[in-house]
PDB file of C-alpha atoms and ligand atoms in Angstrom:
ATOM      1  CA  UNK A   1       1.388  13.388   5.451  1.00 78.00           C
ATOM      2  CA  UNK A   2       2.207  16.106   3.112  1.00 78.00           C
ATOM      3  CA  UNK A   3       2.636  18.814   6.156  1.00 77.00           C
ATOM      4  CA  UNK A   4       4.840  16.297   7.815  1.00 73.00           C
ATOM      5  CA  UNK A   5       6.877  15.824   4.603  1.00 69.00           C
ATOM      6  CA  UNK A   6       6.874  20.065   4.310  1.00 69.00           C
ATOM      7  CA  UNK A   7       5.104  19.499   0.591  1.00 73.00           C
ATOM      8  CA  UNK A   8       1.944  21.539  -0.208  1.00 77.00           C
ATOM      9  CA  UNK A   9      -1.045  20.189   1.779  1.00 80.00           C
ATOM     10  CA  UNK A  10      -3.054  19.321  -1.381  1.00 81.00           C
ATOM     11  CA  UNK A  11      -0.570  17.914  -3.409  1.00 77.00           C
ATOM     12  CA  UNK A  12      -1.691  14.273  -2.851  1.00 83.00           C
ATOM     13  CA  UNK A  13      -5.609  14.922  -2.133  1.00 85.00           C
ATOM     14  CA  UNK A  14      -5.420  16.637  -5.555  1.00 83.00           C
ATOM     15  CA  UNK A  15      -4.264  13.013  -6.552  1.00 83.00           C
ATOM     16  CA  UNK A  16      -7.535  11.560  -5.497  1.00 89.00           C
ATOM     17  CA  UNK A  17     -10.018  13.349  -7.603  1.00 89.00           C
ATOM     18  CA  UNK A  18     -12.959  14.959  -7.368  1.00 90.00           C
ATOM     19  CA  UNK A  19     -14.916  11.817  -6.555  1.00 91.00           C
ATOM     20  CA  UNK A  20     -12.687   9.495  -4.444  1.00 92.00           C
ATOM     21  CA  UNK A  21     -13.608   5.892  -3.331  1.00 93.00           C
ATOM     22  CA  UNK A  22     -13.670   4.968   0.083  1.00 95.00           C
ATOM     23  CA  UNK A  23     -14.710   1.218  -0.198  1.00 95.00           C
ATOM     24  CA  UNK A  24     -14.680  -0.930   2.743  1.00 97.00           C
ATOM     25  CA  UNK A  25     -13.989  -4.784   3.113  1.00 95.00           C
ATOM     26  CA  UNK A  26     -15.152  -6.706   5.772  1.00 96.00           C
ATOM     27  CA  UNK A  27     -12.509 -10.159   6.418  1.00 96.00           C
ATOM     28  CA  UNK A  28     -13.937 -12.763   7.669  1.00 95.00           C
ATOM     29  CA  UNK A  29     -11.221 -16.026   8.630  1.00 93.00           C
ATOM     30  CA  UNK A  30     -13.012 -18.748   9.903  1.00 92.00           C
ATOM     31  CA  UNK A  31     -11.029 -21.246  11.930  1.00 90.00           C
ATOM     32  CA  UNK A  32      -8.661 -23.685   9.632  1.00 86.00           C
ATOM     33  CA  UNK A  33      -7.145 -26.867  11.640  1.00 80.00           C
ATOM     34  CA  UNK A  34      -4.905 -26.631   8.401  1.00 77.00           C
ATOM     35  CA  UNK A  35      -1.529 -25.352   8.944  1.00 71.00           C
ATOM     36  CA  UNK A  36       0.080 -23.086   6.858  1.00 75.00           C
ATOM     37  CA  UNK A  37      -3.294 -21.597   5.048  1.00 82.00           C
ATOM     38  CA  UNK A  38      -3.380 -18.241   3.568  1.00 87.00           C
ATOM     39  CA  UNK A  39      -6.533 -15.951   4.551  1.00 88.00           C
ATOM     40  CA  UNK A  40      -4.796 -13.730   2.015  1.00 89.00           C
ATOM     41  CA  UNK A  41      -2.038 -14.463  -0.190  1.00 88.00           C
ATOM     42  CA  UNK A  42       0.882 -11.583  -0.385  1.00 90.00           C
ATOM     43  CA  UNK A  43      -0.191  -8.723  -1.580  1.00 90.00           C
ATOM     44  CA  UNK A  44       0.259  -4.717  -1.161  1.00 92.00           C
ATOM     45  CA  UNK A  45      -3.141  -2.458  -1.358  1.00 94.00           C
ATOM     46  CA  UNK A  46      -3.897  -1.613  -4.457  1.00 91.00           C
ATOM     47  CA  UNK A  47      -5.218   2.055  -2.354  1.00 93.00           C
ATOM     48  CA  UNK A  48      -4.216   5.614  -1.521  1.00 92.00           C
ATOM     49  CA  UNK A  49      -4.578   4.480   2.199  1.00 93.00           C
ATOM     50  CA  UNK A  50      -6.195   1.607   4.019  1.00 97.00           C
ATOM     51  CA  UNK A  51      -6.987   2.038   7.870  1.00 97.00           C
ATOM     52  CA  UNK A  52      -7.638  -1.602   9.402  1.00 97.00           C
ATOM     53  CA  UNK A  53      -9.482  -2.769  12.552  1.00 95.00           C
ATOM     54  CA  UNK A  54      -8.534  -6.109  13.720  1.00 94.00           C
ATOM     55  CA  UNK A  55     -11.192  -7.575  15.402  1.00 88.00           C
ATOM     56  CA  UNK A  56     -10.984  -8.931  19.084  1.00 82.00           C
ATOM     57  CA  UNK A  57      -7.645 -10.142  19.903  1.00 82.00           C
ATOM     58  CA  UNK A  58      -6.463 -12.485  16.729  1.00 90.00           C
ATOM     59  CA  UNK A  59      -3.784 -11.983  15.092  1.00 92.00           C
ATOM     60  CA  UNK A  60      -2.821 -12.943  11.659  1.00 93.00           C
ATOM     61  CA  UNK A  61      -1.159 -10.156   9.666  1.00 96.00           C
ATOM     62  CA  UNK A  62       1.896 -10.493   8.572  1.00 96.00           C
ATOM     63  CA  UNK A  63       4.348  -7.583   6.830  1.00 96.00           C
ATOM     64  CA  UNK A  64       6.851  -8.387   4.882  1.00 95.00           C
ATOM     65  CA  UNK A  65      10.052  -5.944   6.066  1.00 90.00           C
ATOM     66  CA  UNK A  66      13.886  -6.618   4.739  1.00 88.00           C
ATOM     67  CA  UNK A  67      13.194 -10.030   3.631  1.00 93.00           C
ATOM     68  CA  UNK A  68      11.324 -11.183   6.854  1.00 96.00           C
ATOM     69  CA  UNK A  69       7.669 -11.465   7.870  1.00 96.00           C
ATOM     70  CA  UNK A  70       6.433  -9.815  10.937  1.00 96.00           C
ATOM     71  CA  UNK A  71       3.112 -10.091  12.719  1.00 96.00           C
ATOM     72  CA  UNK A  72       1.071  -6.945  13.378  1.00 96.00           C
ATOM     73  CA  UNK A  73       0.166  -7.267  16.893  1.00 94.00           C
ATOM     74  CA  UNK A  74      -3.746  -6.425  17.659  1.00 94.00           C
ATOM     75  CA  UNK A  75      -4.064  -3.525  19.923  1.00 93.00           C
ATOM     76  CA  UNK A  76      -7.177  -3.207  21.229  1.00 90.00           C
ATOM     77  CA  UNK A  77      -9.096  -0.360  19.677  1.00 88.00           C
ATOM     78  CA  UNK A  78      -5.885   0.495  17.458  1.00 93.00           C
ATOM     79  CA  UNK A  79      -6.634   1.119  13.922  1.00 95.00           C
ATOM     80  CA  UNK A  80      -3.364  -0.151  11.703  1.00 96.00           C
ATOM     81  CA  UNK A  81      -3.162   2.969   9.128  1.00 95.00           C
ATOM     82  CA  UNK A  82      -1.620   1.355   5.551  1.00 94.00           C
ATOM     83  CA  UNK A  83      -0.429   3.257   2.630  1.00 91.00           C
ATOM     84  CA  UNK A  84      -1.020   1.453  -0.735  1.00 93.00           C
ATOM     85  CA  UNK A  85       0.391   1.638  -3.704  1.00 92.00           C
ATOM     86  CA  UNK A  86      -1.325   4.926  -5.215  1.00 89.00           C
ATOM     87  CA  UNK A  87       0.776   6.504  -2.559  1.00 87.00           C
ATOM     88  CA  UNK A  88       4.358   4.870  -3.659  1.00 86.00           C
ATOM     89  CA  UNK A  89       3.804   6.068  -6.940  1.00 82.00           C
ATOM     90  CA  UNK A  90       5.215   8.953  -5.155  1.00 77.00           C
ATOM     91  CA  UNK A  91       8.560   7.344  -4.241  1.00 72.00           C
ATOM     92  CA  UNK A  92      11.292   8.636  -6.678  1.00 67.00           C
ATOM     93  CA  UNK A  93      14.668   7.099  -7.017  1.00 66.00           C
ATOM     94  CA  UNK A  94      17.670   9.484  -6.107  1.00 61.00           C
ATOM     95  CA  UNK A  95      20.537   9.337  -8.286  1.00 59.00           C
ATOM     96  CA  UNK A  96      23.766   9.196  -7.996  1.00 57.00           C
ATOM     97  CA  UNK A  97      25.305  12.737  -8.003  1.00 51.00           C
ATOM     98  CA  UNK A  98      28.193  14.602  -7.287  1.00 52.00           C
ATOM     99  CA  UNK A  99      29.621  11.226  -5.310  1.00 51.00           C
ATOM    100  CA  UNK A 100      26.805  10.599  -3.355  1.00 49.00           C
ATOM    101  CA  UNK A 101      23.801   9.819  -3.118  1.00 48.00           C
ATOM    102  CA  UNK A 102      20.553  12.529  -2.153  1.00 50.00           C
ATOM    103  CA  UNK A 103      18.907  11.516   1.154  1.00 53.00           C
ATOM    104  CA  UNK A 104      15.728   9.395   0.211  1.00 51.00           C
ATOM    105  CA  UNK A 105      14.556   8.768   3.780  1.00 49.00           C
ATOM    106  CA  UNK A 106      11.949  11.976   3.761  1.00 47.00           C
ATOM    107  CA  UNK A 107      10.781  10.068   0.476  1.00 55.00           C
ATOM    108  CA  UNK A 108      10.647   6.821   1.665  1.00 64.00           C
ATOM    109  CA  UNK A 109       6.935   6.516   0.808  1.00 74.00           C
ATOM    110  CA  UNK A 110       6.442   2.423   0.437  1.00 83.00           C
ATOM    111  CA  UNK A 111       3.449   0.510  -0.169  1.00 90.00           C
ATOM    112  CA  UNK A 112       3.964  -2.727   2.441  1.00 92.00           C
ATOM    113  CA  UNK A 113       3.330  -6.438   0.884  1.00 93.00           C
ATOM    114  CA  UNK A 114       1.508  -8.199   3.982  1.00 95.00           C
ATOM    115  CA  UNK A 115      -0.422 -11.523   3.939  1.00 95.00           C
ATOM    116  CA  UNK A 116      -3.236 -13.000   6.718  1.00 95.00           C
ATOM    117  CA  UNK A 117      -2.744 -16.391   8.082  1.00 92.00           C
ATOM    118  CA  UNK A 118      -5.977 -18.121   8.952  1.00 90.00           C
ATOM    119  CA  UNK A 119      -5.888 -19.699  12.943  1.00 89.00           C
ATOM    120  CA  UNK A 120      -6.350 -22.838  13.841  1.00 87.00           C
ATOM    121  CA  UNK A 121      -8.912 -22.672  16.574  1.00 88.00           C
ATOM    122  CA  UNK A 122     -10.074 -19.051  16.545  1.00 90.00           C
ATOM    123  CA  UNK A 123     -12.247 -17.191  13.812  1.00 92.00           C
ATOM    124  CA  UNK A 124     -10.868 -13.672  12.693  1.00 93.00           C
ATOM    125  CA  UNK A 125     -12.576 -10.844  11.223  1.00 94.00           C
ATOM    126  CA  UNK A 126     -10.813  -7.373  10.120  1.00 96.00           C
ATOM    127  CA  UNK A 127     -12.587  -4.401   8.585  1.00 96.00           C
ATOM    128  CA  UNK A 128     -10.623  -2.385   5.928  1.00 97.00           C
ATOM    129  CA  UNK A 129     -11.706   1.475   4.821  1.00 98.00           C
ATOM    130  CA  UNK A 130      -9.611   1.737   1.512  1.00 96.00           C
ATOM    131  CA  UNK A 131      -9.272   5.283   0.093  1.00 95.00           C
ATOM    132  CA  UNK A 132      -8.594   5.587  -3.317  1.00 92.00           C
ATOM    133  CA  UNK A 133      -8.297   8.403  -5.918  1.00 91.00           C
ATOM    134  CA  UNK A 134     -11.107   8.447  -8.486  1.00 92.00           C
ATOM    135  CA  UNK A 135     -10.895   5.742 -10.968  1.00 87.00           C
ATOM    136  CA  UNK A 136     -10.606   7.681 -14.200  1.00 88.00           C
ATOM    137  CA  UNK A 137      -8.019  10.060 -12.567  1.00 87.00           C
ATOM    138  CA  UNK A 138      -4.842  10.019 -14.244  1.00 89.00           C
ATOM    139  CA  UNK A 139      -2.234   9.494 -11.568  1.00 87.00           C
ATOM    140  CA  UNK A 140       1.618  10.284 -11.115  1.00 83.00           C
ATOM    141  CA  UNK A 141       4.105  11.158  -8.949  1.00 80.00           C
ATOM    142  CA  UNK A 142       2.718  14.198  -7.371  1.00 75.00           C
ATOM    143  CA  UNK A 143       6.411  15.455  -5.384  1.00 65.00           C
ATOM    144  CA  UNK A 144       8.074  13.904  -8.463  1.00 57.00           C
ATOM    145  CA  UNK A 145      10.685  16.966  -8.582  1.00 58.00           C
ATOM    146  CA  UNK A 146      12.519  15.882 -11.604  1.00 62.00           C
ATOM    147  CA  UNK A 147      15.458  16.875 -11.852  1.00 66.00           C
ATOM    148  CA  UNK A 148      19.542  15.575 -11.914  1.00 67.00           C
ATOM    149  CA  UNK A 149      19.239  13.803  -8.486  1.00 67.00           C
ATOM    150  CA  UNK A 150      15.686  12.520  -8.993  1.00 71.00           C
ATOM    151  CA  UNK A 151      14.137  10.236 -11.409  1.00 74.00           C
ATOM    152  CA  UNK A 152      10.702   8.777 -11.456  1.00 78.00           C
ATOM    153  CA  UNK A 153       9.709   5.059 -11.186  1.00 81.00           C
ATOM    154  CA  UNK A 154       6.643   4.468 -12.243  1.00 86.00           C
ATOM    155  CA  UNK A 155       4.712   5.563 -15.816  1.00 89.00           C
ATOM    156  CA  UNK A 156       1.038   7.358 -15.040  1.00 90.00           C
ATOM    157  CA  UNK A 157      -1.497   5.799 -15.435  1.00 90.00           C
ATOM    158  CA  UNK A 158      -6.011   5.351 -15.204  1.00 91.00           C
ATOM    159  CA  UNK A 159      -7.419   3.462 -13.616  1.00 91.00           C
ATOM    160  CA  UNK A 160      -4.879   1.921 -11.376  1.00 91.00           C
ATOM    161  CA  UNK A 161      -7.327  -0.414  -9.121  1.00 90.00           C
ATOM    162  CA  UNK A 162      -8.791  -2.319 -12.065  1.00 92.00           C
ATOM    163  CA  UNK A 163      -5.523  -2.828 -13.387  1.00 92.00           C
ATOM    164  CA  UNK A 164      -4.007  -3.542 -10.249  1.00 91.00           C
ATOM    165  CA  UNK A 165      -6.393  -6.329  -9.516  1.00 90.00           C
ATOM    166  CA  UNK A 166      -5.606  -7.868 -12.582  1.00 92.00           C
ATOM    167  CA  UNK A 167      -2.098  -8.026 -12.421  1.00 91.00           C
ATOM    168  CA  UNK A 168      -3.102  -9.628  -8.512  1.00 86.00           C
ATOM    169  CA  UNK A 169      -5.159 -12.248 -10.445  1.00 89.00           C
ATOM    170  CA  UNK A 170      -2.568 -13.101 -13.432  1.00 91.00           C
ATOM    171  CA  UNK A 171      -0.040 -13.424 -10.035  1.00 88.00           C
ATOM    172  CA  UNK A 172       2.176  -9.979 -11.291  1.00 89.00           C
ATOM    173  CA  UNK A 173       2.849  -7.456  -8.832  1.00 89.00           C
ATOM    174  CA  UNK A 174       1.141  -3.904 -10.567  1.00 91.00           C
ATOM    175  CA  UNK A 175       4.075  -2.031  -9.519  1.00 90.00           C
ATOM    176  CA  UNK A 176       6.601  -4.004 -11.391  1.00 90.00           C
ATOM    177  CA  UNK A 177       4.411  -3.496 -14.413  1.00 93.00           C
ATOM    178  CA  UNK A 178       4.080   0.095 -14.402  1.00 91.00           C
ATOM    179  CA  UNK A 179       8.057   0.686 -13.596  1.00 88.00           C
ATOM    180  CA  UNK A 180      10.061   2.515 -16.066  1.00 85.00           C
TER     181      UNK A 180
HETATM  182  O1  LIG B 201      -7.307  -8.999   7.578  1.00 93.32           O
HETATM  183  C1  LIG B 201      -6.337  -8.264   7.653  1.00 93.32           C
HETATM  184  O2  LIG B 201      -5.757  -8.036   8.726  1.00 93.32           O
HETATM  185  C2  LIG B 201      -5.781  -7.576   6.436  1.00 93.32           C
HETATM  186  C3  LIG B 201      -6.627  -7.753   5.214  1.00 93.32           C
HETATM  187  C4  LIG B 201      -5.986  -7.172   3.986  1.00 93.32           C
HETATM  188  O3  LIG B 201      -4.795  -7.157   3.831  1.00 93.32           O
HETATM  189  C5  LIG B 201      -6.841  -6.578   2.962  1.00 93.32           C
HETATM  190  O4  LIG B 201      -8.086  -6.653   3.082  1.00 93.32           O
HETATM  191  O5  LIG B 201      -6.288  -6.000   2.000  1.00 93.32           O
HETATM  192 FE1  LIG B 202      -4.227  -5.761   2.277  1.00 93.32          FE
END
């Protein structure tokens, strides 16, 4: 990511520590004859990234793009490749200068909310490697080139997953709460 973005290779693995987590979930949906039931509420990863298998060919994720939910579509084999939010603590805001604004697409680093739907007649399972920096690692904007046209968004912080999980429990998004 950072060679595609022309940054310093190790600018963001330096984010993850000396000891990063990979931690992996296995999902398991069983069938619901339920409409309308949530296998996971909305949400965004509380990871660096998250690389997803979706088992067989059920679908049920959902991202949330512009205001509108779309469904991943299974791809046999495919992985889906995530980034969470440890990576849009990255994203800094461009200011307006000089009459316009900066262009922010090269920094458009976003952390996707997505939710699972359960099916009615079909069990689903997903497997989900999240990567994540070390938990007592500090982190910040890594590209955060501060400067007239760019401000950061979010405060540093430790030990983002605990705290992101319970912001996800209290219903707060962790984001939000660490914004400046
Ligand atoms: O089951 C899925 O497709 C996604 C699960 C998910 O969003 C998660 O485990 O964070
Ligand atoms: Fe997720």
């Amino acid at each position: 990511m950072a060679r595609s973005l022309k940054l310093e290779e190790t600018g963001f693995l330096n984010q993850f520590g000396d000891l990063p987590v990979m931690q992996v979930r296995f999902n398991f949906y069983p069938p619901s004859s339920r409409t309308e039931v949530f296998g996971v509420k909305p949400h965004s990863d509380r990871s660096g990234i998250t690389v997803l298998l979706q088992y067989r060919e059920v679908e049920g994720l959902q991202v949330l793009k512009d205001g509108a939910w779309y469904t991943v579509p299974v791809i046999p084999d495919a992985l889906v490749v995530n980034l969470g939010d440890q990576m849009q603590y990255h994203y800094v805001k461009y200011d307006w200068v000089g009459g316009e604004f900066a262009d922010n697409d090269k920094w458009d680093i976003q952390s996707p909310v997505h939710r699972v739907w359960t099916n009615a007649n079909k069990l689903r399972l997903s497997f989900a490697l999240f990567s994540k920096p070390e938990a007592e690692k500090e982190i910040g904007p890594v590209y955060c080139f501060i400067d007239e046209t760019r401000s950061r968004l979010y405060r540093n912080v430790r030990n983002f997953t605990a705290f992101n999980y319970e912001c996800f429990q209290k219903g707060k998004v962790a984001l939000e709460e660490v914004r400046i």
